[in-house]
Short mmCIF file of C-alpha atoms in Angstrom, two decimals:
data_model
loop_
_atom_site.label_atom_id
_atom_site.label_comp_id
_atom_site.label_asym_id
_atom_site.label_seq_id
_atom_site.Cartn_x
_atom_site.Cartn_y
_atom_site.Cartn_z
CA MET A 1 -167.57 169.91 65.29
CA THR A 2 -170.43 171.54 67.17
CA SER A 3 -172.62 168.81 68.63
CA ALA A 4 -175.97 167.90 67.08
CA PRO A 5 -178.81 166.55 69.21
CA GLY A 6 -180.21 163.05 69.34
CA LYS A 7 -178.77 159.84 67.95
CA VAL A 8 -178.11 158.60 64.43
CA ARG A 9 -179.55 155.11 64.01
CA THR A 10 -176.90 153.09 62.14
CA VAL A 11 -176.91 149.42 61.19
CA LEU A 12 -174.64 148.73 64.18
CA GLY A 13 -176.78 150.70 66.61
CA ASP A 14 -177.41 154.30 67.65
CA ILE A 15 -174.43 156.66 67.72
CA ALA A 16 -173.77 160.27 68.64
CA PRO A 17 -174.33 162.43 65.55
CA ALA A 18 -170.76 163.76 65.72
CA ASP A 19 -169.51 160.19 65.22
CA LEU A 20 -171.05 160.03 61.75
CA GLY A 21 -168.11 162.04 60.41
CA VAL A 22 -167.72 163.02 56.76
CA CYS A 23 -170.96 161.69 55.33
CA ASP A 24 -172.36 160.76 51.93
CA ALA A 25 -175.92 161.74 52.77
CA HIS A 26 -177.59 159.83 49.90
CA ASP A 27 -176.21 156.74 48.22
CA HIS A 28 -176.85 153.06 47.52
CA LEU A 29 -174.77 149.97 48.24
CA PHE A 30 -177.59 147.70 47.06
CA LEU A 31 -180.47 148.49 44.72
CA ARG A 32 -182.80 146.49 42.47
CA SER A 33 -185.61 147.75 40.24
CA PRO A 34 -187.44 146.74 37.05
CA GLN A 35 -186.40 150.18 35.80
CA LEU A 36 -182.71 149.20 35.89
CA PRO A 37 -182.49 145.81 34.15
CA GLY A 38 -178.96 144.47 34.09
CA GLN A 39 -177.61 147.29 36.24
CA GLU A 40 -178.71 146.05 39.66
CA LEU A 41 -176.48 146.71 42.67
CA GLU A 42 -176.50 143.19 44.10
CA SER A 43 -172.85 142.16 44.49
CA ALA A 44 -171.68 142.14 48.10
CA GLY A 45 -168.08 142.05 46.92
CA ALA A 46 -168.50 145.12 44.72
CA ALA A 47 -170.28 146.93 47.56
CA ALA A 48 -167.38 146.18 49.91
CA GLU A 49 -164.84 147.41 47.35
CA GLU A 50 -166.81 150.58 46.71
CA LEU A 51 -167.22 151.30 50.39
CA ALA A 52 -163.49 150.76 50.97
CA GLU A 53 -162.72 153.26 48.18
CA PHE A 54 -165.06 155.77 49.79
CA ARG A 55 -163.31 155.23 53.14
CA ALA A 56 -159.90 155.73 51.51
CA ALA A 57 -161.13 159.05 50.09
CA GLY A 58 -161.97 160.25 53.60
CA GLY A 59 -165.57 159.08 53.96
CA ARG A 60 -166.77 157.98 57.39
CA GLY A 61 -170.56 157.83 57.10
CA LEU A 62 -173.02 156.75 54.41
CA VAL A 63 -176.80 156.90 54.27
CA GLN A 64 -178.36 154.24 52.01
CA TRP A 65 -181.70 155.51 50.70
CA THR A 66 -182.76 152.12 49.30
CA PRO A 67 -186.33 151.56 50.60
CA HIS A 68 -188.47 148.48 51.19
CA GLY A 69 -188.76 146.01 48.32
CA MET A 70 -185.78 147.26 46.29
CA GLY A 71 -183.05 144.84 47.35
CA ARG A 72 -181.64 146.60 50.43
CA ARG A 73 -179.82 143.46 51.64
CA ALA A 74 -179.99 144.82 55.16
CA GLU A 75 -178.54 141.62 56.60
CA LEU A 76 -175.20 142.36 54.88
CA LEU A 77 -174.86 145.97 56.01
CA PRO A 78 -173.51 145.37 59.56
CA GLU A 79 -170.55 143.32 58.34
CA LEU A 80 -169.81 145.86 55.59
CA SER A 81 -169.78 148.57 58.22
CA ARG A 82 -167.51 146.61 60.54
CA ALA A 83 -165.12 145.60 57.75
CA THR A 84 -164.68 149.10 56.32
CA GLY A 85 -165.15 151.33 59.35
CA VAL A 86 -167.89 153.32 57.58
CA ARG A 87 -171.02 154.12 59.58
CA ILE A 88 -174.05 153.04 57.52
CA VAL A 89 -177.63 154.21 57.94
CA ALA A 90 -180.36 152.05 56.35
CA ALA A 91 -183.79 153.15 55.15
CA THR A 92 -187.35 152.00 55.29
CA GLY A 93 -189.98 153.58 53.04
CA LEU A 94 -191.32 153.09 49.53
CA HIS A 95 -190.32 154.45 46.12
CA GLN A 96 -192.53 155.28 43.12
CA ALA A 97 -194.95 152.57 41.99
CA VAL A 98 -192.95 151.84 38.80
CA HIS A 99 -190.24 150.22 40.93
CA TYR A 100 -192.56 147.43 42.15
CA VAL A 101 -194.75 144.71 40.74
CA PRO A 102 -198.44 145.50 41.35
CA GLU A 103 -199.00 142.43 43.51
CA SER A 104 -196.41 143.56 46.07
CA LEU A 105 -198.01 147.00 46.35
CA GLU A 106 -201.43 145.45 46.84
CA ARG A 107 -200.10 143.36 49.73
CA LEU A 108 -198.73 146.51 51.34
CA ARG A 109 -202.05 148.28 50.94
CA THR A 110 -203.84 145.55 52.83
CA GLY A 111 -201.08 144.97 55.37
CA GLY A 112 -200.56 148.50 56.68
CA LEU A 113 -197.76 150.63 55.27
CA ALA A 114 -197.22 152.90 58.28
CA GLU A 115 -197.00 149.82 60.50
CA LEU A 116 -194.30 148.37 58.23
CA PHE A 117 -192.27 151.59 58.40
CA PHE A 118 -192.67 151.73 62.18
CA ARG A 119 -191.59 148.13 62.61
CA GLU A 120 -188.50 148.56 60.44
CA LEU A 121 -187.50 151.70 62.35
CA THR A 122 -187.99 150.24 65.81
CA GLU A 123 -187.59 146.45 65.59
CA GLY A 124 -185.65 145.75 62.42
CA ILE A 125 -185.85 145.03 58.69
CA ALA A 126 -187.28 141.51 58.20
CA ASP A 127 -185.22 139.21 60.45
CA SER A 128 -181.90 141.05 59.95
CA GLY A 129 -181.97 142.85 63.29
CA VAL A 130 -180.99 146.02 61.42
CA ARG A 131 -183.14 149.03 62.29
CA ALA A 132 -183.74 151.72 59.69
CA GLY A 133 -182.64 155.28 60.46
CA LEU A 134 -184.83 157.15 57.98
CA ILE A 135 -187.93 156.84 55.81
CA LYS A 136 -187.52 157.20 52.02
CA VAL A 137 -190.48 158.23 49.83
CA ALA A 138 -190.84 159.74 46.36
CA GLY A 139 -192.74 162.41 44.50
CA GLY A 140 -193.66 162.48 40.82
CA PHE A 141 -192.68 164.73 37.93
CA HIS A 142 -194.11 168.15 38.76
CA GLY A 143 -196.77 166.68 41.02
CA LEU A 144 -197.91 164.00 43.46
CA ASP A 145 -200.03 161.05 42.39
CA ASP A 146 -202.17 158.87 44.66
CA HIS A 147 -199.27 156.51 45.29
CA ALA A 148 -197.04 159.34 46.46
CA ARG A 149 -199.75 160.70 48.75
CA TRP A 150 -200.35 157.24 50.20
CA THR A 151 -196.66 156.62 50.92
CA MET A 152 -196.08 160.11 52.32
CA THR A 153 -199.10 159.82 54.58
CA ALA A 154 -197.75 156.54 55.93
CA ALA A 155 -194.29 158.08 56.31
CA ALA A 156 -195.72 160.99 58.28
CA GLU A 157 -197.56 158.60 60.59
CA ALA A 158 -194.35 156.63 61.20
CA HIS A 159 -192.44 159.86 61.75
CA HIS A 160 -194.88 161.08 64.38
CA ALA A 161 -194.52 157.75 66.20
CA THR A 162 -190.71 157.67 66.10
CA GLY A 163 -189.17 161.02 65.14
CA ALA A 164 -187.50 159.51 62.06
CA PRO A 165 -186.44 161.86 59.26
CA ILE A 166 -188.23 161.59 55.92
CA ALA A 167 -186.06 161.70 52.79
CA VAL A 168 -187.84 162.50 49.53
CA HIS A 169 -186.83 161.55 46.00
CA LEU A 170 -187.92 164.50 43.85
CA GLU A 171 -188.40 163.27 40.28
CA LEU A 172 -185.86 165.31 38.29
CA GLY A 173 -185.88 167.74 41.20
CA THR A 174 -189.50 168.81 40.71
CA ALA A 175 -192.61 169.14 42.92
CA ALA A 176 -190.66 170.30 45.97
CA LEU A 177 -193.35 172.75 47.06
CA ASP A 178 -196.10 170.15 46.54
CA VAL A 179 -194.19 167.82 48.85
CA LEU A 180 -193.83 170.52 51.48
CA ASP A 181 -197.52 171.40 51.29
CA LEU A 182 -198.39 167.77 51.96
CA LEU A 183 -195.74 166.68 54.45
CA CYS A 184 -195.16 169.87 56.42
CA GLY A 185 -198.58 171.42 55.89
CA GLU A 186 -201.35 168.85 55.80
CA LEU A 187 -199.46 166.10 57.62
CA ALA A 188 -197.68 168.35 60.17
CA VAL A 189 -194.16 166.91 59.82
CA PRO A 190 -191.65 169.44 61.22
CA PRO A 191 -189.65 170.88 58.30
CA HIS A 192 -186.28 170.09 59.87
CA ARG A 193 -187.24 166.40 59.68
CA VAL A 194 -187.68 166.52 55.88
CA ILE A 195 -184.85 166.08 53.35
CA LEU A 196 -185.51 166.96 49.72
CA GLY A 197 -183.32 165.03 47.29
CA HIS A 198 -182.16 165.77 43.73
CA LEU A 199 -182.61 169.54 43.78
CA ASN A 200 -179.53 169.79 41.56
CA ARG A 201 -181.58 168.22 38.75
CA PHE A 202 -183.94 171.21 38.68
CA PRO A 203 -181.65 174.25 39.04
CA ASP A 204 -184.32 176.83 39.82
CA LEU A 205 -182.47 178.91 42.41
CA GLY A 206 -185.60 180.76 43.47
CA LEU A 207 -187.44 177.52 44.18
CA HIS A 208 -184.43 176.21 46.11
CA GLN A 209 -184.55 179.29 48.31
CA GLN A 210 -188.30 178.89 48.91
CA ALA A 211 -187.72 175.33 50.08
CA ALA A 212 -184.85 176.40 52.32
CA GLU A 213 -186.98 179.16 53.84
CA ALA A 214 -189.47 176.48 54.88
CA GLY A 215 -186.75 174.95 57.07
CA VAL A 216 -186.12 171.63 55.29
CA PHE A 217 -182.78 170.11 54.34
CA LEU A 218 -181.82 170.30 50.66
CA ALA A 219 -179.74 167.46 49.22
CA PHE A 220 -177.56 167.98 46.16
CA ASP A 221 -176.87 164.42 45.08
CA GLY A 222 -176.13 162.26 42.06
CA PRO A 223 -173.15 164.09 40.55
CA SER A 224 -171.63 163.22 37.20
CA ARG A 225 -174.73 161.63 35.67
CA THR A 226 -174.37 161.42 31.90
CA HIS A 227 -178.01 162.37 31.32
CA HIS A 228 -178.38 165.07 33.98
CA ALA A 229 -176.88 168.58 33.88
CA THR A 230 -175.74 168.35 37.48
CA ASP A 231 -172.03 168.99 37.93
CA TRP A 232 -171.55 172.38 36.38
CA ARG A 233 -174.63 173.94 37.99
CA MET A 234 -174.33 172.47 41.45
CA PRO A 235 -171.64 174.83 42.88
CA ASP A 236 -173.62 177.87 41.78
CA ALA A 237 -176.80 176.52 43.40
CA VAL A 238 -174.98 175.78 46.66
CA ARG A 239 -173.29 179.19 46.64
CA SER A 240 -176.62 180.92 46.02
CA LEU A 241 -178.19 179.22 49.04
CA ALA A 242 -175.15 179.85 51.20
CA ASP A 243 -175.13 183.55 50.27
CA ALA A 244 -178.82 183.71 51.25
CA GLY A 245 -177.99 182.34 54.70
CA PHE A 246 -179.00 178.71 54.20
CA GLY A 247 -175.62 176.99 54.45
CA ASP A 248 -176.90 174.99 57.42
CA ARG A 249 -179.68 173.44 55.29
CA LEU A 250 -177.46 171.74 52.69
CA LEU A 251 -176.46 168.09 52.22
CA LEU A 252 -174.29 166.27 49.66
CA GLY A 253 -174.63 162.76 48.28
CA GLY A 254 -173.46 160.54 45.46
CA ASP A 255 -176.60 158.48 44.69
CA THR A 256 -174.87 155.61 42.90
CA THR A 257 -177.76 153.65 41.34
CA THR A 258 -176.22 151.38 38.70
CA ALA A 259 -173.45 148.80 38.65
CA GLY A 260 -171.64 150.66 35.86
CA ALA A 261 -171.54 153.84 37.94
CA ARG A 262 -169.42 152.26 40.69
CA SER A 263 -165.84 153.52 40.83
CA VAL A 264 -164.61 149.91 40.98
CA ARG A 265 -166.39 149.35 37.65
CA GLY A 266 -165.01 152.42 35.91
CA GLY A 267 -167.60 155.01 36.94
CA PRO A 268 -167.34 157.98 39.31
CA GLY A 269 -168.94 156.08 42.20
CA MET A 270 -168.94 157.00 45.86
CA PRO A 271 -165.38 158.41 46.02
CA TYR A 272 -166.30 161.08 43.46
CA LEU A 273 -168.24 162.94 46.14
CA LEU A 274 -164.98 163.66 47.98
CA ARG A 275 -162.41 163.49 45.20
CA GLY A 276 -164.32 165.39 42.51
CA MET A 277 -167.27 167.21 44.02
CA ARG A 278 -165.68 168.41 47.26
CA PRO A 279 -162.78 170.39 45.71
CA ARG A 280 -165.14 172.20 43.36
CA LEU A 281 -167.41 173.16 46.24
CA GLU A 282 -164.44 174.34 48.27
CA SER A 283 -163.60 176.70 45.41
CA ALA A 284 -167.20 177.94 45.31
CA VAL A 285 -168.07 178.33 49.01
CA GLY A 286 -164.83 177.68 50.92
CA GLU A 287 -163.36 174.77 52.82
CA GLU A 288 -165.07 175.58 56.11
CA LEU A 289 -168.65 175.53 54.79
CA THR A 290 -167.97 172.47 52.63
CA GLN A 291 -166.72 170.62 55.69
CA ARG A 292 -169.79 171.67 57.69
CA ILE A 293 -172.10 170.45 54.92
CA LEU A 294 -170.40 167.06 54.92
CA THR A 295 -170.30 166.68 58.71
CA LEU A 296 -172.43 168.90 60.95
CA ASN A 297 -175.33 169.27 58.50
CA ALA A 298 -175.54 165.51 57.99
CA ALA A 299 -175.35 164.95 61.74
CA ARG A 300 -178.25 167.37 62.26
CA ALA A 301 -180.31 165.89 59.42
CA PHE A 302 -180.08 162.30 60.65
CA GLY A 303 -179.68 162.85 64.39
CA VAL A 304 -183.02 162.07 66.02
CA GLU A 305 -184.51 162.20 69.52
CA TRP A 306 -186.00 158.76 68.96
CA ALA A 307 -189.41 158.21 70.53
#
């Protein structure tokens, strides 16, 4: 694999980007939210089983996009990485306001959000010793509210201090251009340090190409969701971008967000990315590009010249 610059900040320390290997660029081992009652990802045993299944399917790297205050369980991630041999990247950041109780958000407003992100990127998450390797934020449905602008402004400040990539949850794949106007325009974050997630949920191929032309990474993640038309449109969207010359901008992820979606609980889970999604992409764009998306593109997206 052609080398990518910088270092990927994993839960076991910084590594050469090439060592990330075949990577699930957006997933969750642990996740808790008031929006997912009874489906929390909290079991360490289930996380270990799921990660082992991903490893058996050929996975070598995994980026957990779970941000601050949503049950990251950062203290457990190093042992999971050591036990399974999968390189894990943890996140700082903040999701939409609906995922938090108001009191916790108010404490963050008075305590300094950018400072929190910076501390978790450079010193560690709480007292776990685990440093985050990216900043996760979120847009709204076809727009950005005050909460999104606040979190993205803090993310940009932390990025400028560290070089960390910023990964963006696009609500149902929308508001991509609004995000780019704010992050890359007003807040001067270099486009190659921005990752837009969930574009498969809004299959507007023209909009995808506009985002790619800006120079950001585009993540196609969350396959096989029962309430999202993702699977059957995803290969066409990827092929369209590849044909337009943007194969180097693409990432793939599983985005497992509920206990029932884990493969060890009967769902598609993390292995589906490689056992189900990968063969279909190989048919659409070829084995060589699919392999580059899973390896070199991920290495470039998360490899950072850390300040």
